[in-house]
Short mmCIF file of C-alpha atoms and ligand atoms in Angstrom, two decimals:
data_model
loop_
_atom_site.label_atom_id
_atom_site.label_comp_id
_atom_site.label_asym_id
_atom_site.label_seq_id
_atom_site.Cartn_x
_atom_site.Cartn_y
_atom_site.Cartn_z
CA MET A 1 -21.02 29.72 1.37
CA GLU A 2 -22.17 26.22 0.33
CA ARG A 3 -19.96 23.32 1.51
CA PHE A 4 -19.63 21.99 -2.06
CA ALA A 5 -18.03 24.75 -4.10
CA ARG A 6 -17.57 25.39 -7.81
CA ILE A 7 -14.02 25.40 -9.18
CA GLY A 8 -13.59 29.21 -8.92
CA GLU A 9 -14.63 29.27 -5.26
CA ALA A 10 -12.42 26.26 -4.46
CA ALA A 11 -9.39 27.90 -6.11
CA LYS A 12 -10.05 31.06 -4.09
CA ALA A 13 -10.29 29.05 -0.85
CA LEU A 14 -6.86 27.54 -1.55
CA GLY A 15 -5.32 30.80 -2.77
CA VAL A 16 -4.32 29.37 -6.16
CA SER A 17 -5.40 29.83 -9.77
CA ILE A 18 -8.04 27.65 -11.45
CA THR A 19 -5.27 26.27 -13.72
CA THR A 20 -3.23 25.13 -10.69
CA LEU A 21 -6.28 23.50 -9.16
CA ARG A 22 -7.01 21.64 -12.42
CA ARG A 23 -3.37 20.49 -12.56
CA TRP A 24 -3.56 19.21 -8.97
CA GLU A 25 -6.66 17.26 -9.88
CA THR A 26 -4.95 15.69 -12.93
CA GLU A 27 -2.00 14.77 -10.70
CA GLY A 28 -4.40 13.05 -8.30
CA ARG A 29 -3.72 15.47 -5.44
CA LEU A 30 -7.40 16.24 -4.91
CA CYS A 31 -10.70 14.73 -6.01
CA ALA A 32 -13.86 16.48 -7.16
CA GLU A 33 -17.24 15.20 -5.98
CA HIS A 34 -20.11 14.78 -8.43
CA THR A 35 -23.62 16.07 -7.81
CA ALA A 36 -26.65 13.95 -8.70
CA GLY A 37 -26.75 15.93 -11.96
CA GLY A 38 -23.11 14.99 -12.74
CA ARG A 39 -21.62 18.46 -12.01
CA ARG A 40 -18.16 18.72 -10.42
CA ARG A 41 -18.02 20.21 -6.95
CA TYR A 42 -15.17 20.55 -4.44
CA ASP A 43 -15.76 19.75 -0.79
CA LEU A 44 -14.56 22.83 1.13
CA ALA A 45 -14.14 20.71 4.27
CA LYS A 46 -11.36 18.81 2.46
CA LEU A 47 -9.61 21.86 1.00
CA ARG A 48 -7.55 22.94 3.98
CA PRO A 49 -4.82 25.15 2.45
CA GLU A 50 -2.08 23.83 4.78
CA TRP A 51 -2.42 20.32 3.26
CA PHE A 52 -1.73 21.61 -0.20
CA HIS A 53 1.19 23.71 0.92
CA ALA A 54 2.55 20.59 2.63
CA ALA A 55 2.04 18.79 -0.69
CA ASP A 56 4.06 21.47 -2.47
CA ARG A 57 6.91 20.95 -0.05
CA ALA A 58 6.68 17.20 -0.60
CA ILE A 59 7.35 17.52 -4.33
CA ARG A 60 10.59 19.41 -3.79
CA ARG A 61 13.15 16.98 -5.05
CA ALA A 62 16.52 16.27 -3.57
CA ILE A 63 19.53 15.13 -5.57
CA ALA A 64 21.70 12.80 -3.55
CA CYS A 65 24.72 10.87 -4.67
CA ALA A 66 26.12 7.81 -2.92
CA CYS A 67 29.23 6.09 -4.16
CA VAL A 68 31.35 3.04 -3.29
CA SER A 69 34.49 1.77 -4.97
CA SER A 70 33.77 -1.92 -5.66
CA HIS A 71 31.01 -4.47 -6.36
CA ASP A 72 31.33 -6.17 -2.97
CA GLN A 73 30.35 -2.96 -1.15
CA LYS A 74 26.71 -3.23 -2.24
CA ASP A 75 25.52 -3.26 1.39
CA ASP A 76 27.45 -0.06 2.12
CA LEU A 77 25.83 1.59 -0.89
CA GLU A 78 22.34 0.52 0.26
CA ARG A 79 23.09 1.87 3.74
CA GLN A 80 24.18 5.24 2.36
CA LYS A 81 21.07 5.49 0.13
CA GLN A 82 18.75 4.66 3.03
CA LEU A 83 20.28 7.33 5.27
CA LEU A 84 20.12 9.92 2.49
CA GLU A 85 16.46 9.09 1.87
CA LEU A 86 15.57 9.49 5.55
CA TYR A 87 17.49 12.73 5.68
CA CYS A 88 15.76 14.17 2.57
CA ALA A 89 12.30 13.12 3.78
CA ARG A 90 12.87 14.95 7.06
CA GLN A 91 13.62 18.11 5.11
CA GLY A 92 10.22 17.80 3.41
CA GLY A 93 11.59 16.72 0.04
CA THR A 94 11.39 13.53 -1.98
CA PHE A 95 14.49 11.54 -2.74
CA GLU A 96 15.68 10.27 -6.05
CA GLY A 97 18.51 7.86 -5.49
CA CYS A 98 21.66 7.86 -7.50
CA GLY A 99 24.44 5.50 -6.63
CA GLY A 100 27.09 3.41 -8.28
CA ASN A 101 30.38 1.73 -7.84
CA ARG A 102 33.68 2.60 -9.51
CA PRO A 103 33.22 6.32 -10.13
CA ARG A 104 35.61 6.19 -13.10
CA ARG A 105 33.24 3.91 -15.02
CA ILE A 106 30.16 6.04 -14.40
CA GLY A 107 32.30 9.04 -15.35
CA LYS A 108 29.89 10.51 -17.88
CA SER A 109 26.73 10.42 -15.75
CA ALA A 110 28.69 11.55 -12.68
CA SER A 111 30.07 14.59 -14.50
CA ASN A 112 26.58 15.41 -15.87
CA LEU A 113 25.21 15.23 -12.35
CA SER A 114 27.95 17.44 -10.96
CA ARG A 115 27.36 20.01 -13.76
CA GLN A 116 23.63 19.98 -12.98
CA VAL A 117 24.25 20.49 -9.26
CA SER A 118 26.76 23.36 -9.82
CA LEU A 119 24.26 25.10 -12.11
CA SER A 120 21.42 24.68 -9.61
CA LEU A 121 23.65 25.95 -6.78
CA LYS A 122 24.46 29.06 -8.83
CA GLU A 123 20.77 29.66 -9.52
CA GLY A 124 19.99 29.22 -5.83
CA ASN A 125 17.66 26.22 -6.41
CA VAL A 126 19.72 23.84 -4.31
CA ALA A 127 20.79 24.05 -0.68
CA ARG A 128 24.10 22.40 0.18
CA LEU A 129 23.85 19.32 2.40
CA GLU A 130 26.08 20.97 5.05
CA ASP A 131 23.57 23.83 5.33
CA CYS A 132 20.70 21.33 5.66
CA ARG A 133 22.53 19.41 8.39
CA GLU A 134 22.71 22.48 10.58
CA ARG A 135 18.97 22.97 10.32
CA CYS A 136 18.09 19.32 10.95
CA LYS A 137 16.83 18.81 14.50
CA ILE A 138 14.99 15.48 14.21
CA PRO A 139 16.89 12.33 15.20
CA VAL A 140 17.45 9.56 12.67
CA PRO A 141 14.77 6.85 13.14
CA VAL A 142 15.83 3.87 15.20
CA MET A 143 16.03 1.66 12.09
CA ALA A 144 19.39 3.26 11.52
CA SER A 145 20.60 1.73 14.77
CA ALA A 146 22.05 -1.66 15.54
CA ARG A 147 18.69 -3.11 16.68
CA GLN A 148 17.05 -2.99 13.22
CA ILE A 149 13.49 -2.26 14.33
CA ARG A 150 10.51 -1.03 12.27
CA LEU A 151 6.85 -0.38 13.00
CA GLY A 152 3.86 -1.33 10.84
CA VAL A 153 0.31 0.06 11.03
CA ASP A 154 -2.63 -1.76 9.42
CA LEU A 155 -5.46 0.72 8.91
CA GLY A 156 -8.41 -1.65 8.54
CA GLY A 157 -12.09 -0.82 8.13
CA THR A 158 -12.89 -2.36 11.53
CA LYS A 159 -9.56 -2.37 13.42
CA ILE A 160 -6.25 -0.54 13.52
CA GLU A 161 -3.31 -2.77 14.35
CA VAL A 162 0.26 -1.79 15.18
CA LEU A 163 3.15 -4.24 15.19
CA VAL A 164 6.86 -3.76 15.83
CA LEU A 165 9.22 -6.08 13.98
CA GLU A 166 12.81 -6.63 15.05
CA GLY A 167 15.19 -7.87 12.38
CA GLU A 168 13.57 -10.05 9.74
CA GLU A 169 11.07 -12.03 11.80
CA ARG A 170 10.68 -11.22 15.48
CA GLU A 171 7.55 -9.42 16.75
CA ILE A 172 8.33 -7.38 19.85
CA ALA A 173 5.07 -5.45 20.34
CA ARG A 174 1.52 -5.56 19.06
CA ARG A 175 -1.62 -3.48 19.74
CA ARG A 176 -5.07 -3.57 18.19
CA ILE A 177 -8.03 -1.17 18.63
CA PRO A 178 -11.37 -0.75 16.83
CA THR A 179 -11.18 1.83 14.01
CA PRO A 180 -12.91 5.06 15.10
CA THR A 181 -15.88 5.73 12.87
CA GLY A 182 -17.06 8.94 11.32
CA SER A 183 -14.02 11.17 11.07
CA TYR A 184 -10.65 11.25 9.35
CA GLU A 185 -9.11 13.26 12.20
CA ALA A 186 -10.19 10.60 14.74
CA ILE A 187 -8.41 7.92 12.67
CA LEU A 188 -5.21 10.01 12.46
CA ASP A 189 -5.35 10.62 16.20
CA ALA A 190 -5.85 6.91 16.94
CA VAL A 191 -2.75 6.06 14.86
CA ARG A 192 -0.72 8.74 16.65
CA ARG A 193 -1.79 7.43 20.08
CA LEU A 194 -1.03 3.79 19.21
CA VAL A 195 2.41 4.62 17.80
CA THR A 196 3.29 6.80 20.81
CA GLU A 197 2.10 4.19 23.34
CA VAL A 198 4.09 1.39 21.71
CA GLU A 199 7.22 3.54 21.43
CA GLU A 200 6.94 4.56 25.09
CA GLU A 201 6.44 0.95 26.14
CA LEU A 202 9.57 -0.13 24.25
CA GLY A 203 11.55 3.00 25.12
CA LEU A 204 12.41 3.42 21.43
CA ALA A 205 11.57 6.45 19.32
CA PRO A 206 11.19 7.52 16.63
CA LEU A 207 10.70 4.19 14.83
CA PRO A 208 10.36 4.11 11.04
CA VAL A 209 6.62 3.77 10.28
CA GLY A 210 4.99 1.92 7.38
CA VAL A 211 1.22 2.03 6.87
CA ALA A 212 -1.12 -0.40 5.07
CA SER A 213 -4.19 1.51 3.92
CA PRO A 214 -7.34 0.48 2.10
CA GLY A 215 -7.72 2.01 -1.36
CA ALA A 216 -5.20 3.22 -3.91
CA LEU A 217 -2.53 5.72 -2.87
CA MET A 218 -1.60 8.52 -5.25
CA GLU A 219 1.80 10.15 -4.87
CA PRO A 220 3.28 12.69 -4.16
CA THR A 221 1.11 13.07 -1.04
CA GLY A 222 -0.32 9.57 -0.50
CA LEU A 223 -3.79 10.83 -1.51
CA VAL A 224 -6.30 8.02 -0.98
CA LYS A 225 -8.86 6.97 -3.60
CA ASN A 226 -11.22 3.96 -4.00
CA SER A 227 -11.12 3.26 -0.24
CA ASN A 228 -14.01 1.42 1.38
CA THR A 229 -13.16 3.40 4.55
CA VAL A 230 -14.75 6.38 2.85
CA VAL A 231 -13.52 9.09 5.27
CA LEU A 232 -9.98 8.45 3.93
CA CYS A 233 -10.96 9.22 0.31
CA GLY A 234 -9.49 12.42 -1.07
CA ARG A 235 -7.17 12.86 1.94
CA PRO A 236 -3.35 13.20 1.70
CA LEU A 237 -2.83 10.42 4.26
CA ARG A 238 0.95 10.11 4.01
CA THR A 239 1.79 13.81 4.36
CA ASP A 240 -0.72 14.18 7.22
CA LEU A 241 0.80 11.24 9.12
CA GLU A 242 4.33 12.55 8.49
CA GLN A 243 3.34 15.89 9.97
CA LEU A 244 1.60 14.28 12.94
CA LEU A 245 4.36 11.75 13.70
CA ALA A 246 7.24 14.12 12.77
CA ARG A 247 9.09 11.60 10.63
CA PRO A 248 9.01 10.08 7.13
CA VAL A 249 6.18 7.56 6.67
CA ARG A 250 5.84 4.97 3.90
CA ILE A 251 2.40 3.91 2.82
CA ALA A 252 0.94 1.25 0.51
CA ASN A 253 -2.35 -0.43 -0.33
CA ASP A 254 -3.26 -3.17 2.18
CA ALA A 255 -3.38 -5.98 -0.41
CA ASN A 256 0.10 -4.93 -1.58
CA CYS A 257 1.37 -5.09 2.02
CA PHE A 258 -0.19 -8.56 2.38
CA ALA A 259 1.58 -9.74 -0.78
CA LEU A 260 4.87 -8.15 0.33
CA SER A 261 4.81 -9.92 3.69
CA GLU A 262 3.95 -13.32 2.22
CA ALA A 263 6.58 -12.91 -0.53
CA ALA A 264 9.29 -11.90 1.96
CA ASP A 265 9.05 -14.57 4.65
CA GLY A 266 5.66 -16.20 4.17
CA ALA A 267 3.97 -18.66 1.83
CA GLY A 268 5.51 -17.10 -1.30
CA LYS A 269 9.09 -16.99 -0.01
CA GLY A 270 11.58 -17.88 -2.72
CA ASP A 271 9.29 -17.05 -5.67
CA SER A 272 10.18 -14.03 -7.78
CA VAL A 273 6.56 -13.27 -8.80
CA VAL A 274 3.91 -13.46 -6.05
CA PHE A 275 0.26 -12.44 -6.38
CA GLY A 276 -1.63 -11.86 -3.13
CA VAL A 277 -5.43 -12.12 -3.21
CA ILE A 278 -7.79 -10.77 -0.56
CA LEU A 279 -11.12 -12.62 -0.34
CA GLY A 280 -12.98 -10.78 2.42
CA THR A 281 -15.74 -8.17 2.55
CA GLY A 282 -14.21 -7.06 -0.75
CA VAL A 283 -11.87 -8.67 -3.28
CA GLY A 284 -8.47 -7.14 -3.93
CA GLY A 285 -5.02 -8.14 -5.04
CA GLY A 286 -1.39 -7.10 -4.82
CA LEU A 287 1.63 -7.89 -6.95
CA VAL A 288 5.20 -8.34 -5.72
CA ILE A 289 8.06 -8.92 -8.17
CA GLU A 290 11.62 -9.65 -6.98
CA GLY A 291 10.66 -8.65 -3.43
CA LYS A 292 9.23 -5.26 -4.45
CA ILE A 293 5.62 -4.07 -4.57
CA VAL A 294 4.47 -3.10 -8.06
CA PRO A 295 1.99 -0.28 -7.31
CA GLY A 296 1.33 0.73 -10.94
CA ILE A 297 1.21 4.21 -12.45
CA ASN A 298 -2.45 4.68 -11.41
CA GLY A 299 -1.89 3.01 -8.04
CA ILE A 300 -4.25 0.14 -8.94
CA ALA A 301 -1.98 -2.76 -10.00
CA GLY A 302 -3.58 -6.03 -8.88
CA GLU A 303 -7.11 -4.57 -8.47
CA TRP A 304 -8.51 -7.72 -9.93
CA GLY A 305 -11.83 -7.67 -8.03
CA HIS A 306 -13.34 -5.08 -10.37
CA ASN A 307 -12.69 -6.99 -13.59
CA SER A 308 -15.81 -8.78 -14.77
CA LEU A 309 -16.13 -12.50 -14.03
CA PRO A 310 -14.47 -14.30 -16.97
CA TRP A 311 -16.08 -17.02 -19.12
CA PRO A 312 -19.54 -16.35 -17.62
CA SER A 313 -22.43 -18.76 -18.06
CA PRO A 314 -25.76 -17.26 -19.24
CA GLY A 315 -27.07 -17.53 -15.65
CA GLU A 316 -24.19 -15.34 -14.40
CA LEU A 317 -25.06 -12.45 -16.72
CA PRO A 318 -25.36 -9.51 -16.26
CA GLY A 319 -24.31 -10.29 -12.67
CA PRO A 320 -25.02 -8.54 -9.36
CA GLU A 321 -24.62 -4.77 -9.07
CA CYS A 322 -21.26 -3.62 -7.69
CA TYR A 323 -20.62 -0.50 -5.58
CA CYS A 324 -18.17 0.66 -8.28
CA GLY A 325 -21.10 1.27 -10.63
CA LYS A 326 -20.62 -1.79 -12.88
CA ARG A 327 -22.35 -5.18 -12.83
CA GLY A 328 -20.87 -8.65 -12.55
CA CYS A 329 -17.48 -7.66 -11.07
CA ILE A 330 -15.46 -10.58 -9.65
CA GLU A 331 -15.97 -9.02 -6.20
CA THR A 332 -19.76 -9.42 -6.45
CA PHE A 333 -19.27 -13.22 -6.73
CA LEU A 334 -16.12 -13.94 -4.70
CA SER A 335 -16.37 -11.64 -1.64
CA GLY A 336 -17.96 -12.95 1.59
CA PRO A 337 -21.20 -11.00 0.95
CA GLY A 338 -21.09 -12.22 -2.70
CA LEU A 339 -20.91 -15.87 -1.57
CA ALA A 340 -23.80 -15.38 0.90
CA LEU A 341 -25.92 -13.64 -1.76
CA ASP A 342 -25.30 -16.41 -4.30
CA HIS A 343 -26.37 -19.04 -1.73
CA ALA A 344 -29.51 -17.05 -0.84
CA ARG A 345 -30.41 -16.72 -4.52
CA ALA A 346 -30.03 -20.46 -5.16
CA SER A 347 -31.48 -21.89 -1.92
CA GLY A 348 -33.61 -19.12 -0.40
CA GLU A 349 -31.55 -19.40 2.85
CA ARG A 350 -29.75 -16.30 4.16
CA TRP A 351 -26.65 -17.96 5.62
CA ARG A 352 -23.26 -16.50 6.49
CA PRO A 353 -20.18 -17.85 4.61
CA GLU A 354 -18.96 -19.87 7.64
CA GLU A 355 -22.43 -21.47 7.99
CA ILE A 356 -22.37 -22.44 4.30
CA VAL A 357 -18.92 -24.05 4.73
CA ARG A 358 -20.11 -25.96 7.81
CA GLY A 359 -23.27 -27.02 5.94
CA ALA A 360 -21.17 -28.46 3.09
CA GLU A 361 -18.98 -30.35 5.60
CA ASN A 362 -22.16 -31.86 7.09
CA GLY A 363 -23.39 -33.01 3.67
CA ASP A 364 -25.97 -30.27 2.92
CA PRO A 365 -26.39 -30.49 -0.90
CA ALA A 366 -27.35 -26.78 -1.36
CA CYS A 367 -24.24 -25.64 0.56
CA GLU A 368 -22.06 -28.07 -1.40
CA ALA A 369 -23.45 -26.71 -4.69
CA THR A 370 -22.79 -23.10 -3.58
CA LEU A 371 -19.15 -23.88 -2.74
CA ARG A 372 -18.68 -25.69 -6.06
CA ARG A 373 -19.96 -22.62 -7.94
CA TYR A 374 -17.62 -20.47 -5.83
CA GLU A 375 -14.59 -22.68 -6.61
CA ASP A 376 -15.37 -22.69 -10.31
CA ARG A 377 -15.59 -18.87 -10.37
CA LEU A 378 -12.41 -18.47 -8.33
CA ALA A 379 -10.59 -20.81 -10.75
CA ARG A 380 -11.79 -18.74 -13.74
CA GLY A 381 -10.82 -15.44 -12.07
CA LEU A 382 -7.36 -16.71 -11.13
CA ALA A 383 -6.83 -18.22 -14.61
CA HIS A 384 -6.97 -14.61 -15.89
CA VAL A 385 -4.29 -13.62 -13.37
CA VAL A 386 -2.05 -16.54 -14.41
CA ASN A 387 -2.50 -15.77 -18.13
CA LEU A 388 -1.52 -12.13 -17.50
CA ILE A 389 1.39 -12.31 -15.07
CA ASP A 390 2.16 -16.03 -14.63
CA PRO A 391 3.09 -15.88 -10.92
CA GLY A 392 5.02 -18.64 -9.15
CA THR A 393 2.70 -18.40 -6.14
CA ILE A 394 -0.80 -17.08 -5.52
CA VAL A 395 -1.46 -16.56 -1.79
CA LEU A 396 -5.03 -16.21 -0.57
CA GLY A 397 -5.84 -13.88 2.32
CA GLY A 398 -8.97 -12.46 3.98
CA GLY A 399 -11.74 -14.37 5.79
CA LEU A 400 -12.57 -16.77 2.93
CA SER A 401 -8.93 -17.89 2.63
CA LYS A 402 -9.70 -20.11 5.66
CA ILE A 403 -11.80 -22.45 3.45
CA ALA A 404 -9.28 -25.32 3.26
CA ARG A 405 -10.83 -27.12 0.26
CA LEU A 406 -10.08 -24.16 -2.07
CA TYR A 407 -6.37 -25.06 -2.14
CA ARG A 408 -7.18 -28.63 -3.18
CA ARG A 409 -9.94 -28.06 -5.69
CA VAL A 410 -9.20 -24.76 -7.46
CA PRO A 411 -5.82 -25.86 -8.97
CA HIS A 412 -7.62 -28.86 -10.52
CA LEU A 413 -10.22 -26.58 -12.06
CA TRP A 414 -8.05 -23.73 -13.35
CA ASN A 415 -6.10 -25.88 -15.87
CA GLN A 416 -9.00 -25.77 -18.34
CA TRP A 417 -8.74 -21.95 -18.66
CA ILE A 418 -4.99 -21.36 -18.34
CA PHE A 419 -3.21 -21.09 -21.68
CA SER A 420 -0.52 -23.66 -20.91
CA ASP A 421 -0.31 -27.46 -21.07
CA ARG A 422 1.39 -27.48 -17.69
CA VAL A 423 0.59 -25.18 -14.74
CA ALA A 424 3.30 -24.89 -12.08
CA THR A 425 1.69 -21.97 -10.18
CA LYS A 426 1.02 -22.84 -6.53
CA LEU A 427 -2.17 -21.77 -4.71
CA VAL A 428 -1.39 -21.48 -1.00
CA ALA A 429 -2.75 -20.31 2.36
CA PRO A 430 -1.03 -17.33 4.03
CA ARG A 431 1.70 -18.15 6.54
CA HIS A 432 1.02 -15.08 8.67
CA GLY A 433 -2.79 -15.11 8.45
CA ASP A 434 -4.40 -11.84 9.57
CA SER A 435 -1.00 -10.39 10.49
CA SER A 436 0.34 -10.24 6.95
CA GLY A 437 -0.99 -6.72 6.30
CA VAL A 438 0.69 -5.20 9.34
CA ARG A 439 3.93 -7.18 8.81
CA GLY A 440 4.03 -6.01 5.19
CA ALA A 441 3.49 -2.42 6.36
CA ALA A 442 6.55 -2.68 8.63
CA ARG A 443 8.46 -4.16 5.70
CA LEU A 444 7.82 -1.04 3.60
CA TRP A 445 11.09 0.00 5.21
CA GLU A 446 13.28 -2.49 3.37
CA THR A 447 15.85 -4.80 4.91
CA PRO A 448 16.98 -2.92 7.98
CA ILE A 449 20.68 -2.21 7.84
CA SER A 450 22.86 -0.69 10.55
CA PRO A 451 24.97 2.26 9.47
CA PRO A 452 28.73 2.17 9.98
CA PRO A 453 29.90 4.01 13.15
CA SER A 454 31.00 7.07 11.16
CA LEU A 455 27.41 7.65 9.99
CA ARG A 456 25.58 6.90 13.26
CA ASN A 457 25.29 10.55 14.25
CA PHE A 458 24.50 11.74 10.75
CA GLY A 459 21.77 14.37 10.89
CA LYS A 460 21.37 14.26 14.67
CA SER A 461 21.07 17.51 16.56
CA GLU A 462 24.30 18.45 18.25
ZN1 ZN B 501 -16.91 -3.39 -9.21
#
């Protein structure tokens, strides 16, 4: 059989109907490849039936209800919800929280919920929590202990980094290795080894794991799309890591993790709307509102690098070709390779971005002109962001965020394109530099909270 199969063959390989396979594709659970002639084909190497059965388990939903009796027990409520979520994830289901204070006031919704649960119990669709507890043999992750520890993994194109965060700020372990090339399985195995090594070193396991991944993540399985680490594309990364690490794993786009870290305790701390920008080999963005990542329904919120460069001059049209298939995307001008290409086009010199910056510092007029064009384009691109979401802070990350003059010059330039007589948005350098991605990944497990003593053994094997 050919490796790239038609839909009928692919459905047969998975043991499902063509309709089910089409539905999975619409839900983003698998991706078709396209032949040179534009026909859809399914890569049999990526259609391992066990992944899709795991995905089916992952969309089983759990109904959980947590309740406290007054407003000032908000922390208790959060603690209960977090434990219930961990518990449900370990059973292979997804959690939909439901909690409130003063049960009498939420009387109507509470009685609806209880009716729904009784009905489902009668129909045999729901297992009682007590039954689940007996079957649960995996210990509660260490986050639910007094030490409040969580582990982040940054899955970069060139390196994989692991960091363990204690409490809000303190780093207690860090490891970094080059990303294995060529195979998805090798990347999964490298993550497993790093996590195991760090846990053994600290004598703490299992830690709650958050992962920053390139590309957009589609739930319910964490299926990766648009990733520049192409072996991840079309793979259910979250469910695979959960299986491999035997625990719930949270996963988010790397630019979102960067923005989350900088919004929480970095350069955007204290602002309710923070936009994080990555200016590196590619251009990406992530949006955090009120301390929470906004991923978007298509998983692409903040993907600003593939908008076209706004207010272009005739010389900027139609713009360089982009790998996404369009021309003149912001990324083709504002990424590191984009900056180098622009300089080569104008001066005939093939210089790296850091050489261009040094040249400008030493008074080279061609380098100075290249950086001025870059600043003007960055100001136009960010003016679009401000007009759309009006953030309090924009934090720059990635290699080009080290160009100090950007923070001085761009806010002077962007006023002319922002639709406001006064612009209060701050443009700032990242506080945590290269570590923001991995710190944000650890922070995917929200504020760590210790459970009260009565809940400490919840779900543990007897
Ligand atoms: Zn593009």
